[in-house]
């Protein structure tokens, strides 16, 4: 079943969500409006029809922007959920089939209230195109300066990874940035340190190591705190999705100096894995800020890395 979802974005950057009516599967939960693609329809035609039927609006197909494709299963029922941003339409959206409609700033939508398949759509809307990671050989003072500079130039999602330092030192560095993170509306993820992220609270998250994916049985933090995961193949991407991670990194895409023995997957294989994943995926390994356009062409949320980012 191919399902289209329209993410309507108004002039203030708010997103429209609709509440599923009584008697329907997942009644009472919220979702992005849309519905099933009928035989013979293009995805664009299907979304235009669904938005007319559900909201009474005439969307402008020239404003459609591909966002993410999510393979999903509700029990035995499988589907491909394809989400598109919709930035122009005529008419005022009305709840013709939903119980209610609501406009929300994406930062304030409670992901726990969304239908599970719609949570990756919200994550994709919230996540930026860059995911900088701190250099492993930088001294603590240098790391703080680098992170502050990254925040000042517009980076809003960063990973603090210092394998040579203790959790206590890493947490102290993270805590020193709390005011800046709040001021910029940014998030700092601690590498592998679930307990540290939980203690630091708002503005902090965790980036799970691959071994943690295999050890955990549930999402380790509440939805208000972001969870990323390091993945290298389809099985690990599936684990990250089942745990409810907000996103994953997939590596290595290209040859890297840090892992000279690792075989790069190249863009075609990256695209196949990212398209089959049920969460946003960042390209990692041998890529830099200048590779965003290439990454987006290959189903990535964006690019992650050290060189050129921090």
PDB file of C-alpha atoms in Angstrom:
ATOM      1  CA  UNK A   1       0.000   0.000   0.000  1.00  0.00           C
ATOM      2  CA  UNK A   2       1.449   3.340  -1.090  1.00  0.00           C
ATOM      3  CA  UNK A   3       0.339   6.196   1.179  1.00  0.00           C
ATOM      4  CA  UNK A   4       1.005   9.893   0.587  1.00  0.00           C
ATOM      5  CA  UNK A   5       1.282  12.418   3.411  1.00  0.00           C
ATOM      6  CA  UNK A   6       1.245  16.175   2.944  1.00  0.00           C
ATOM      7  CA  UNK A   7       3.231  18.267   5.416  1.00  0.00           C
ATOM      8  CA  UNK A   8       1.569  21.673   5.095  1.00  0.00           C
ATOM      9  CA  UNK A   9       3.911  24.469   6.182  1.00  0.00           C
ATOM     10  CA  UNK A  10       2.410  27.925   6.746  1.00  0.00           C
ATOM     11  CA  UNK A  11       4.143  31.301   6.600  1.00  0.00           C
ATOM     12  CA  UNK A  12       5.136  31.072  10.252  1.00  0.00           C
ATOM     13  CA  UNK A  13       6.756  27.653   9.770  1.00  0.00           C
ATOM     14  CA  UNK A  14       3.970  25.801  11.565  1.00  0.00           C
ATOM     15  CA  UNK A  15       2.878  22.303  10.470  1.00  0.00           C
ATOM     16  CA  UNK A  16      -0.702  21.078  10.106  1.00  0.00           C
ATOM     17  CA  UNK A  17      -1.604  17.822  11.846  1.00  0.00           C
ATOM     18  CA  UNK A  18      -4.927  15.993  11.878  1.00  0.00           C
ATOM     19  CA  UNK A  19      -6.465  13.793  14.572  1.00  0.00           C
ATOM     20  CA  UNK A  20      -7.658  10.348  13.517  1.00  0.00           C
ATOM     21  CA  UNK A  21     -11.426   9.964  14.105  1.00  0.00           C
ATOM     22  CA  UNK A  22     -13.182   7.385  16.330  1.00  0.00           C
ATOM     23  CA  UNK A  23     -13.552   3.949  14.776  1.00  0.00           C
ATOM     24  CA  UNK A  24     -10.374   4.232  12.707  1.00  0.00           C
ATOM     25  CA  UNK A  25      -7.099   2.415  13.330  1.00  0.00           C
ATOM     26  CA  UNK A  26      -5.065   4.454  15.864  1.00  0.00           C
ATOM     27  CA  UNK A  27      -8.122   6.595  16.668  1.00  0.00           C
ATOM     28  CA  UNK A  28      -7.265   9.733  18.620  1.00  0.00           C
ATOM     29  CA  UNK A  29      -3.660   9.882  17.472  1.00  0.00           C
ATOM     30  CA  UNK A  30      -2.407  12.695  15.249  1.00  0.00           C
ATOM     31  CA  UNK A  31      -0.937  12.428  11.771  1.00  0.00           C
ATOM     32  CA  UNK A  32      -0.041  14.410   8.688  1.00  0.00           C
ATOM     33  CA  UNK A  33      -3.015  14.498   6.290  1.00  0.00           C
ATOM     34  CA  UNK A  34      -3.045  12.267   3.231  1.00  0.00           C
ATOM     35  CA  UNK A  35      -4.107   8.813   2.160  1.00  0.00           C
ATOM     36  CA  UNK A  36      -3.740   5.865  -0.190  1.00  0.00           C
ATOM     37  CA  UNK A  37      -2.595   6.171  -3.763  1.00  0.00           C
ATOM     38  CA  UNK A  38      -5.190   4.764  -6.152  1.00  0.00           C
ATOM     39  CA  UNK A  39      -4.431   2.662  -9.240  1.00  0.00           C
ATOM     40  CA  UNK A  40      -3.178   4.774 -12.131  1.00  0.00           C
ATOM     41  CA  UNK A  41      -2.401   7.832  -9.988  1.00  0.00           C
ATOM     42  CA  UNK A  42       0.990   9.480  -9.746  1.00  0.00           C
ATOM     43  CA  UNK A  43       2.094  10.304  -6.189  1.00  0.00           C
ATOM     44  CA  UNK A  44       1.478  14.005  -6.913  1.00  0.00           C
ATOM     45  CA  UNK A  45      -2.039  13.335  -8.223  1.00  0.00           C
ATOM     46  CA  UNK A  46      -2.821  11.152  -5.219  1.00  0.00           C
ATOM     47  CA  UNK A  47      -1.713  13.812  -2.750  1.00  0.00           C
ATOM     48  CA  UNK A  48      -3.644  16.535  -4.573  1.00  0.00           C
ATOM     49  CA  UNK A  49      -6.816  14.421  -4.404  1.00  0.00           C
ATOM     50  CA  UNK A  50      -6.341  13.454  -0.751  1.00  0.00           C
ATOM     51  CA  UNK A  51      -5.755  17.033   0.377  1.00  0.00           C
ATOM     52  CA  UNK A  52      -8.899  18.106  -1.455  1.00  0.00           C
ATOM     53  CA  UNK A  53     -10.954  15.302   0.107  1.00  0.00           C
ATOM     54  CA  UNK A  54      -9.557  15.629   3.634  1.00  0.00           C
ATOM     55  CA  UNK A  55      -8.996  19.381   3.925  1.00  0.00           C
ATOM     56  CA  UNK A  56     -10.988  21.001   1.100  1.00  0.00           C
ATOM     57  CA  UNK A  57      -7.940  22.769  -0.306  1.00  0.00           C
ATOM     58  CA  UNK A  58      -6.390  22.993  -3.766  1.00  0.00           C
ATOM     59  CA  UNK A  59      -2.689  22.440  -3.210  1.00  0.00           C
ATOM     60  CA  UNK A  60      -0.140  23.843  -5.652  1.00  0.00           C
ATOM     61  CA  UNK A  61       1.884  20.872  -6.975  1.00  0.00           C
ATOM     62  CA  UNK A  62       4.751  23.215  -7.880  1.00  0.00           C
ATOM     63  CA  UNK A  63       5.226  23.802  -4.148  1.00  0.00           C
ATOM     64  CA  UNK A  64       5.631  20.074  -3.371  1.00  0.00           C
ATOM     65  CA  UNK A  65       9.038  19.063  -2.030  1.00  0.00           C
ATOM     66  CA  UNK A  66      10.049  15.448  -1.403  1.00  0.00           C
ATOM     67  CA  UNK A  67      10.810  14.920   2.285  1.00  0.00           C
ATOM     68  CA  UNK A  68      11.135  11.231   3.219  1.00  0.00           C
ATOM     69  CA  UNK A  69       9.864   7.779   2.214  1.00  0.00           C
ATOM     70  CA  UNK A  70       9.109   5.431   5.108  1.00  0.00           C
ATOM     71  CA  UNK A  71       8.525   1.678   4.759  1.00  0.00           C
ATOM     72  CA  UNK A  72       6.325   0.701   7.717  1.00  0.00           C
ATOM     73  CA  UNK A  73       4.333  -2.196   9.098  1.00  0.00           C
ATOM     74  CA  UNK A  74       1.350  -2.140  11.456  1.00  0.00           C
ATOM     75  CA  UNK A  75       1.169  -5.822  12.301  1.00  0.00           C
ATOM     76  CA  UNK A  76       0.573  -7.696   9.037  1.00  0.00           C
ATOM     77  CA  UNK A  77      -0.304  -4.487   7.221  1.00  0.00           C
ATOM     78  CA  UNK A  78       2.643  -3.021   5.328  1.00  0.00           C
ATOM     79  CA  UNK A  79       2.904   0.275   3.510  1.00  0.00           C
ATOM     80  CA  UNK A  80       5.240   2.808   1.975  1.00  0.00           C
ATOM     81  CA  UNK A  81       4.530   6.225   3.475  1.00  0.00           C
ATOM     82  CA  UNK A  82       5.821   8.991   1.210  1.00  0.00           C
ATOM     83  CA  UNK A  83       5.857  12.472   2.719  1.00  0.00           C
ATOM     84  CA  UNK A  84       6.029  15.723   0.779  1.00  0.00           C
ATOM     85  CA  UNK A  85       6.253  19.287   2.057  1.00  0.00           C
ATOM     86  CA  UNK A  86       3.405  21.473   0.786  1.00  0.00           C
ATOM     87  CA  UNK A  87       4.053  25.195   0.933  1.00  0.00           C
ATOM     88  CA  UNK A  88       1.263  26.699  -1.199  1.00  0.00           C
ATOM     89  CA  UNK A  89      -2.476  26.051  -1.525  1.00  0.00           C
ATOM     90  CA  UNK A  90      -5.765  27.875  -1.948  1.00  0.00           C
ATOM     91  CA  UNK A  91      -8.614  27.597   0.525  1.00  0.00           C
ATOM     92  CA  UNK A  92      -8.638  27.259   4.297  1.00  0.00           C
ATOM     93  CA  UNK A  93      -7.949  23.725   5.581  1.00  0.00           C
ATOM     94  CA  UNK A  94     -11.018  22.174   7.234  1.00  0.00           C
ATOM     95  CA  UNK A  95     -11.420  18.893   9.123  1.00  0.00           C
ATOM     96  CA  UNK A  96     -13.602  17.094   6.560  1.00  0.00           C
ATOM     97  CA  UNK A  97     -12.531  13.600   7.672  1.00  0.00           C
ATOM     98  CA  UNK A  98     -10.439  14.137  10.812  1.00  0.00           C
ATOM     99  CA  UNK A  99     -11.741  14.779  14.318  1.00  0.00           C
ATOM    100  CA  UNK A 100      -9.698  17.984  14.528  1.00  0.00           C
ATOM    101  CA  UNK A 101      -6.904  19.966  12.909  1.00  0.00           C
ATOM    102  CA  UNK A 102      -4.110  21.869  14.632  1.00  0.00           C
ATOM    103  CA  UNK A 103      -1.241  24.101  13.538  1.00  0.00           C
ATOM    104  CA  UNK A 104       1.933  23.580  15.568  1.00  0.00           C
ATOM    105  CA  UNK A 105       5.501  24.788  15.607  1.00  0.00           C
ATOM    106  CA  UNK A 106       7.410  21.562  14.763  1.00  0.00           C
ATOM    107  CA  UNK A 107       9.614  22.041  17.841  1.00  0.00           C
ATOM    108  CA  UNK A 108       6.555  21.774  20.090  1.00  0.00           C
ATOM    109  CA  UNK A 109       4.735  18.816  18.565  1.00  0.00           C
ATOM    110  CA  UNK A 110       4.639  15.896  20.997  1.00  0.00           C
ATOM    111  CA  UNK A 111       5.932  12.956  18.966  1.00  0.00           C
ATOM    112  CA  UNK A 112       4.304  10.526  21.413  1.00  0.00           C
ATOM    113  CA  UNK A 113       0.889  11.783  20.244  1.00  0.00           C
ATOM    114  CA  UNK A 114       1.669  11.067  16.578  1.00  0.00           C
ATOM    115  CA  UNK A 115       0.891   7.792  14.826  1.00  0.00           C
ATOM    116  CA  UNK A 116       4.168   5.788  14.920  1.00  0.00           C
ATOM    117  CA  UNK A 117       4.692   5.905  11.135  1.00  0.00           C
ATOM    118  CA  UNK A 118       4.401   9.711  11.207  1.00  0.00           C
ATOM    119  CA  UNK A 119       7.129  10.224  13.811  1.00  0.00           C
ATOM    120  CA  UNK A 120       9.980   9.907  11.261  1.00  0.00           C
ATOM    121  CA  UNK A 121       8.243  12.598   9.183  1.00  0.00           C
ATOM    122  CA  UNK A 122       8.342  14.977  12.134  1.00  0.00           C
ATOM    123  CA  UNK A 123      11.974  14.043  12.777  1.00  0.00           C
ATOM    124  CA  UNK A 124      12.867  14.810   9.154  1.00  0.00           C
ATOM    125  CA  UNK A 125      11.195  18.222   9.438  1.00  0.00           C
ATOM    126  CA  UNK A 126      13.056  19.029  12.643  1.00  0.00           C
ATOM    127  CA  UNK A 127      16.520  17.825  11.638  1.00  0.00           C
ATOM    128  CA  UNK A 128      19.044  20.085   9.868  1.00  0.00           C
ATOM    129  CA  UNK A 129      21.197  19.175   6.867  1.00  0.00           C
ATOM    130  CA  UNK A 130      24.470  19.161   8.874  1.00  0.00           C
ATOM    131  CA  UNK A 131      25.455  16.954  11.814  1.00  0.00           C
ATOM    132  CA  UNK A 132      28.966  17.979  13.003  1.00  0.00           C
ATOM    133  CA  UNK A 133      31.002  15.634  15.229  1.00  0.00           C
ATOM    134  CA  UNK A 134      33.844  16.843  17.466  1.00  0.00           C
ATOM    135  CA  UNK A 135      37.452  15.888  16.608  1.00  0.00           C
ATOM    136  CA  UNK A 136      38.620  12.988  18.778  1.00  0.00           C
ATOM    137  CA  UNK A 137      42.105  14.397  19.464  1.00  0.00           C
ATOM    138  CA  UNK A 138      41.048  17.915  20.516  1.00  0.00           C
ATOM    139  CA  UNK A 139      41.753  19.113  24.072  1.00  0.00           C
ATOM    140  CA  UNK A 140      38.648  19.902  26.193  1.00  0.00           C
ATOM    141  CA  UNK A 141      39.119  23.694  25.914  1.00  0.00           C
ATOM    142  CA  UNK A 142      39.478  23.406  22.159  1.00  0.00           C
ATOM    143  CA  UNK A 143      36.318  21.304  21.926  1.00  0.00           C
ATOM    144  CA  UNK A 144      34.287  23.935  23.778  1.00  0.00           C
ATOM    145  CA  UNK A 145      35.612  26.679  21.506  1.00  0.00           C
ATOM    146  CA  UNK A 146      34.897  24.606  18.379  1.00  0.00           C
ATOM    147  CA  UNK A 147      31.344  23.835  19.465  1.00  0.00           C
ATOM    148  CA  UNK A 148      30.649  27.480  20.312  1.00  0.00           C
ATOM    149  CA  UNK A 149      31.960  28.543  16.893  1.00  0.00           C
ATOM    150  CA  UNK A 150      29.773  25.929  15.200  1.00  0.00           C
ATOM    151  CA  UNK A 151      26.703  27.158  17.050  1.00  0.00           C
ATOM    152  CA  UNK A 152      27.496  30.769  16.160  1.00  0.00           C
ATOM    153  CA  UNK A 153      27.664  29.970  12.447  1.00  0.00           C
ATOM    154  CA  UNK A 154      24.310  28.181  12.469  1.00  0.00           C
ATOM    155  CA  UNK A 155      24.848  24.506  13.302  1.00  0.00           C
ATOM    156  CA  UNK A 156      21.931  23.203  15.367  1.00  0.00           C
ATOM    157  CA  UNK A 157      22.645  19.475  15.824  1.00  0.00           C
ATOM    158  CA  UNK A 158      26.062  18.406  17.100  1.00  0.00           C
ATOM    159  CA  UNK A 159      27.695  15.326  18.554  1.00  0.00           C
ATOM    160  CA  UNK A 160      30.193  15.426  21.426  1.00  0.00           C
ATOM    161  CA  UNK A 161      32.508  12.453  20.907  1.00  0.00           C
ATOM    162  CA  UNK A 162      35.697  12.291  22.996  1.00  0.00           C
ATOM    163  CA  UNK A 163      36.735   8.633  23.295  1.00  0.00           C
ATOM    164  CA  UNK A 164      39.900   9.523  25.198  1.00  0.00           C
ATOM    165  CA  UNK A 165      38.026  11.356  27.960  1.00  0.00           C
ATOM    166  CA  UNK A 166      35.945  10.105  30.880  1.00  0.00           C
ATOM    167  CA  UNK A 167      32.187  10.541  31.068  1.00  0.00           C
ATOM    168  CA  UNK A 168      32.745  13.075  33.849  1.00  0.00           C
ATOM    169  CA  UNK A 169      34.881  15.305  31.624  1.00  0.00           C
ATOM    170  CA  UNK A 170      32.511  14.951  28.668  1.00  0.00           C
ATOM    171  CA  UNK A 171      29.488  15.806  30.799  1.00  0.00           C
ATOM    172  CA  UNK A 172      31.285  18.841  32.230  1.00  0.00           C
ATOM    173  CA  UNK A 173      32.000  20.094  28.703  1.00  0.00           C
ATOM    174  CA  UNK A 174      28.374  19.518  27.711  1.00  0.00           C
ATOM    175  CA  UNK A 175      27.032  21.303  30.790  1.00  0.00           C
ATOM    176  CA  UNK A 176      29.203  24.358  30.050  1.00  0.00           C
ATOM    177  CA  UNK A 177      27.301  24.798  26.767  1.00  0.00           C
ATOM    178  CA  UNK A 178      23.804  24.603  28.219  1.00  0.00           C
ATOM    179  CA  UNK A 179      23.059  28.328  27.949  1.00  0.00           C
ATOM    180  CA  UNK A 180      24.246  28.520  24.332  1.00  0.00           C
ATOM    181  CA  UNK A 181      22.228  25.479  23.334  1.00  0.00           C
ATOM    182  CA  UNK A 182      19.094  27.005  24.851  1.00  0.00           C
ATOM    183  CA  UNK A 183      19.706  30.385  23.231  1.00  0.00           C
ATOM    184  CA  UNK A 184      20.229  28.913  19.766  1.00  0.00           C
ATOM    185  CA  UNK A 185      17.579  26.183  20.077  1.00  0.00           C
ATOM    186  CA  UNK A 186      20.265  23.585  19.358  1.00  0.00           C
ATOM    187  CA  UNK A 187      20.840  20.001  20.500  1.00  0.00           C
ATOM    188  CA  UNK A 188      24.087  18.362  21.630  1.00  0.00           C
ATOM    189  CA  UNK A 189      24.237  14.570  21.558  1.00  0.00           C
ATOM    190  CA  UNK A 190      26.635  12.715  23.844  1.00  0.00           C
ATOM    191  CA  UNK A 191      28.303   9.738  22.199  1.00  0.00           C
ATOM    192  CA  UNK A 192      27.129   6.557  23.919  1.00  0.00           C
ATOM    193  CA  UNK A 193      26.320   8.233  27.256  1.00  0.00           C
ATOM    194  CA  UNK A 194      22.610   7.659  27.869  1.00  0.00           C
ATOM    195  CA  UNK A 195      22.829   8.409  31.576  1.00  0.00           C
ATOM    196  CA  UNK A 196      24.675  11.669  30.988  1.00  0.00           C
ATOM    197  CA  UNK A 197      22.122  12.863  28.443  1.00  0.00           C
ATOM    198  CA  UNK A 198      19.288  11.950  30.789  1.00  0.00           C
ATOM    199  CA  UNK A 199      20.892  13.866  33.661  1.00  0.00           C
ATOM    200  CA  UNK A 200      21.557  16.958  31.536  1.00  0.00           C
ATOM    201  CA  UNK A 201      17.977  17.018  30.227  1.00  0.00           C
ATOM    202  CA  UNK A 202      16.574  19.484  27.708  1.00  0.00           C
ATOM    203  CA  UNK A 203      18.923  20.386  24.873  1.00  0.00           C
ATOM    204  CA  UNK A 204      20.850  17.137  25.132  1.00  0.00           C
ATOM    205  CA  UNK A 205      20.518  13.696  23.588  1.00  0.00           C
ATOM    206  CA  UNK A 206      22.531  10.567  22.913  1.00  0.00           C
ATOM    207  CA  UNK A 207      24.165   9.098  19.852  1.00  0.00           C
ATOM    208  CA  UNK A 208      24.097   5.328  20.294  1.00  0.00           C
ATOM    209  CA  UNK A 209      27.080   3.214  19.356  1.00  0.00           C
ATOM    210  CA  UNK A 210      26.438   0.182  17.181  1.00  0.00           C
ATOM    211  CA  UNK A 211      26.901  -2.220  20.106  1.00  0.00           C
ATOM    212  CA  UNK A 212      24.228  -0.342  22.072  1.00  0.00           C
ATOM    213  CA  UNK A 213      21.718  -0.893  19.267  1.00  0.00           C
ATOM    214  CA  UNK A 214      22.055  -4.632  19.770  1.00  0.00           C
ATOM    215  CA  UNK A 215      21.848  -4.394  23.570  1.00  0.00           C
ATOM    216  CA  UNK A 216      18.863  -2.052  23.998  1.00  0.00           C
ATOM    217  CA  UNK A 217      15.232  -3.155  23.783  1.00  0.00           C
ATOM    218  CA  UNK A 218      13.520   0.270  23.918  1.00  0.00           C
ATOM    219  CA  UNK A 219      14.186   3.915  23.192  1.00  0.00           C
ATOM    220  CA  UNK A 220      16.560   5.046  25.965  1.00  0.00           C
ATOM    221  CA  UNK A 221      15.358   8.662  26.251  1.00  0.00           C
ATOM    222  CA  UNK A 222      11.972  10.420  26.125  1.00  0.00           C
ATOM    223  CA  UNK A 223      10.860  11.900  22.798  1.00  0.00           C
ATOM    224  CA  UNK A 224      11.832  15.376  24.037  1.00  0.00           C
ATOM    225  CA  UNK A 225      15.509  14.319  23.862  1.00  0.00           C
ATOM    226  CA  UNK A 226      16.952  13.229  20.533  1.00  0.00           C
ATOM    227  CA  UNK A 227      18.415   9.797  19.922  1.00  0.00           C
ATOM    228  CA  UNK A 228      20.750   9.052  17.008  1.00  0.00           C
ATOM    229  CA  UNK A 229      22.491   5.799  16.119  1.00  0.00           C
ATOM    230  CA  UNK A 230      25.606   4.646  14.258  1.00  0.00           C
ATOM    231  CA  UNK A 231      24.696   2.189  11.494  1.00  0.00           C
ATOM    232  CA  UNK A 232      26.592   0.403   8.751  1.00  0.00           C
ATOM    233  CA  UNK A 233      24.040  -1.889   7.104  1.00  0.00           C
ATOM    234  CA  UNK A 234      20.324  -2.598   6.652  1.00  0.00           C
ATOM    235  CA  UNK A 235      20.055  -4.692   9.802  1.00  0.00           C
ATOM    236  CA  UNK A 236      21.397  -1.931  12.005  1.00  0.00           C
ATOM    237  CA  UNK A 237      19.120   0.642  10.372  1.00  0.00           C
ATOM    238  CA  UNK A 238      16.168  -1.660  11.139  1.00  0.00           C
ATOM    239  CA  UNK A 239      17.301  -1.926  14.775  1.00  0.00           C
ATOM    240  CA  UNK A 240      17.525   1.868  15.039  1.00  0.00           C
ATOM    241  CA  UNK A 241      14.000   2.195  13.692  1.00  0.00           C
ATOM    242  CA  UNK A 242      12.583  -0.434  16.066  1.00  0.00           C
ATOM    243  CA  UNK A 243      14.181   1.362  19.027  1.00  0.00           C
ATOM    244  CA  UNK A 244      12.469   4.595  17.994  1.00  0.00           C
ATOM    245  CA  UNK A 245      15.658   6.496  17.191  1.00  0.00           C
ATOM    246  CA  UNK A 246      15.124   9.904  15.622  1.00  0.00           C
ATOM    247  CA  UNK A 247      17.799   9.359  12.987  1.00  0.00           C
ATOM    248  CA  UNK A 248      20.845   7.306  12.066  1.00  0.00           C
ATOM    249  CA  UNK A 249      24.234   7.871  10.494  1.00  0.00           C
ATOM    250  CA  UNK A 250      25.225   5.403   7.767  1.00  0.00           C
ATOM    251  CA  UNK A 251      28.901   4.926   7.005  1.00  0.00           C
ATOM    252  CA  UNK A 252      31.341   4.888   5.399  1.00  0.00           C
ATOM    253  CA  UNK A 253      30.056   6.421   2.195  1.00  0.00           C
ATOM    254  CA  UNK A 254      33.478   7.360   0.798  1.00  0.00           C
ATOM    255  CA  UNK A 255      37.088   6.475   1.794  1.00  0.00           C
ATOM    256  CA  UNK A 256      38.173   8.114   5.048  1.00  0.00           C
ATOM    257  CA  UNK A 257      41.522   8.772   6.716  1.00  0.00           C
ATOM    258  CA  UNK A 258      40.118   7.800  10.121  1.00  0.00           C
ATOM    259  CA  UNK A 259      39.097   4.300   8.935  1.00  0.00           C
ATOM    260  CA  UNK A 260      41.468   3.476   6.043  1.00  0.00           C
ATOM    261  CA  UNK A 261      40.613  -0.235   6.104  1.00  0.00           C
ATOM    262  CA  UNK A 262      36.841   0.189   5.884  1.00  0.00           C
ATOM    263  CA  UNK A 263      35.329  -0.499   2.481  1.00  0.00           C
ATOM    264  CA  UNK A 264      33.235   2.486   1.338  1.00  0.00           C
ATOM    265  CA  UNK A 265      29.708   1.730   0.176  1.00  0.00           C
ATOM    266  CA  UNK A 266      29.477   4.535  -2.395  1.00  0.00           C
ATOM    267  CA  UNK A 267      26.436   6.666  -3.125  1.00  0.00           C
ATOM    268  CA  UNK A 268      24.330   4.053  -5.015  1.00  0.00           C
ATOM    269  CA  UNK A 269      24.404   1.547  -2.127  1.00  0.00           C
ATOM    270  CA  UNK A 270      23.914   4.317   0.408  1.00  0.00           C
ATOM    271  CA  UNK A 271      20.781   5.410  -1.479  1.00  0.00           C
ATOM    272  CA  UNK A 272      19.351   1.869  -1.544  1.00  0.00           C
ATOM    273  CA  UNK A 273      19.848   1.485   2.214  1.00  0.00           C
ATOM    274  CA  UNK A 274      18.577   4.973   3.083  1.00  0.00           C
ATOM    275  CA  UNK A 275      15.450   4.584   0.917  1.00  0.00           C
ATOM    276  CA  UNK A 276      14.636   1.278   2.623  1.00  0.00           C
ATOM    277  CA  UNK A 277      15.145   2.715   6.130  1.00  0.00           C
ATOM    278  CA  UNK A 278      12.236   3.878   8.266  1.00  0.00           C
ATOM    279  CA  UNK A 279      13.978   6.923   9.733  1.00  0.00           C
ATOM    280  CA  UNK A 280      16.061   9.875   8.498  1.00  0.00           C
ATOM    281  CA  UNK A 281      19.646   8.908   7.596  1.00  0.00           C
ATOM    282  CA  UNK A 282      22.777  11.077   7.499  1.00  0.00           C
ATOM    283  CA  UNK A 283      25.659  10.224   5.165  1.00  0.00           C
ATOM    284  CA  UNK A 284      28.916   9.826   7.102  1.00  0.00           C
ATOM    285  CA  UNK A 285      32.463   9.052   6.016  1.00  0.00           C
ATOM    286  CA  UNK A 286      34.455  10.995   3.453  1.00  0.00           C
ATOM    287  CA  UNK A 287      31.776  13.652   3.040  1.00  0.00           C
ATOM    288  CA  UNK A 288      31.707  17.314   4.009  1.00  0.00           C
ATOM    289  CA  UNK A 289      29.358  20.291   4.133  1.00  0.00           C
ATOM    290  CA  UNK A 290      29.683  20.730   0.384  1.00  0.00           C
ATOM    291  CA  UNK A 291      28.147  17.291  -0.237  1.00  0.00           C
ATOM    292  CA  UNK A 292      24.645  18.114   1.025  1.00  0.00           C
ATOM    293  CA  UNK A 293      23.096  18.356  -2.447  1.00  0.00           C
ATOM    294  CA  UNK A 294      24.636  15.034  -3.509  1.00  0.00           C
ATOM    295  CA  UNK A 295      23.486  13.413  -0.290  1.00  0.00           C
ATOM    296  CA  UNK A 296      19.916  14.669  -0.721  1.00  0.00           C
ATOM    297  CA  UNK A 297      19.862  13.230  -4.243  1.00  0.00           C
ATOM    298  CA  UNK A 298      20.660   9.865  -2.653  1.00  0.00           C
ATOM    299  CA  UNK A 299      17.863   9.869  -0.032  1.00  0.00           C
ATOM    300  CA  UNK A 300      19.896  11.339   2.843  1.00  0.00           C
ATOM    301  CA  UNK A 301      18.658  13.791   5.441  1.00  0.00           C
ATOM    302  CA  UNK A 302      22.043  15.463   5.116  1.00  0.00           C
ATOM    303  CA  UNK A 303      25.713  14.908   5.907  1.00  0.00           C
ATOM    304  CA  UNK A 304      27.651  14.247   9.102  1.00  0.00           C
ATOM    305  CA  UNK A 305      31.343  14.348   9.888  1.00  0.00           C
ATOM    306  CA  UNK A 306      34.339  15.971  11.521  1.00  0.00           C
ATOM    307  CA  UNK A 307      36.490  17.498   8.779  1.00  0.00           C
ATOM    308  CA  UNK A 308      35.029  20.735   7.516  1.00  0.00           C
ATOM    309  CA  UNK A 309      32.221  20.792  10.091  1.00  0.00           C
ATOM    310  CA  UNK A 310      33.813  21.811  13.412  1.00  0.00           C
TER     311      UNK A 310
END
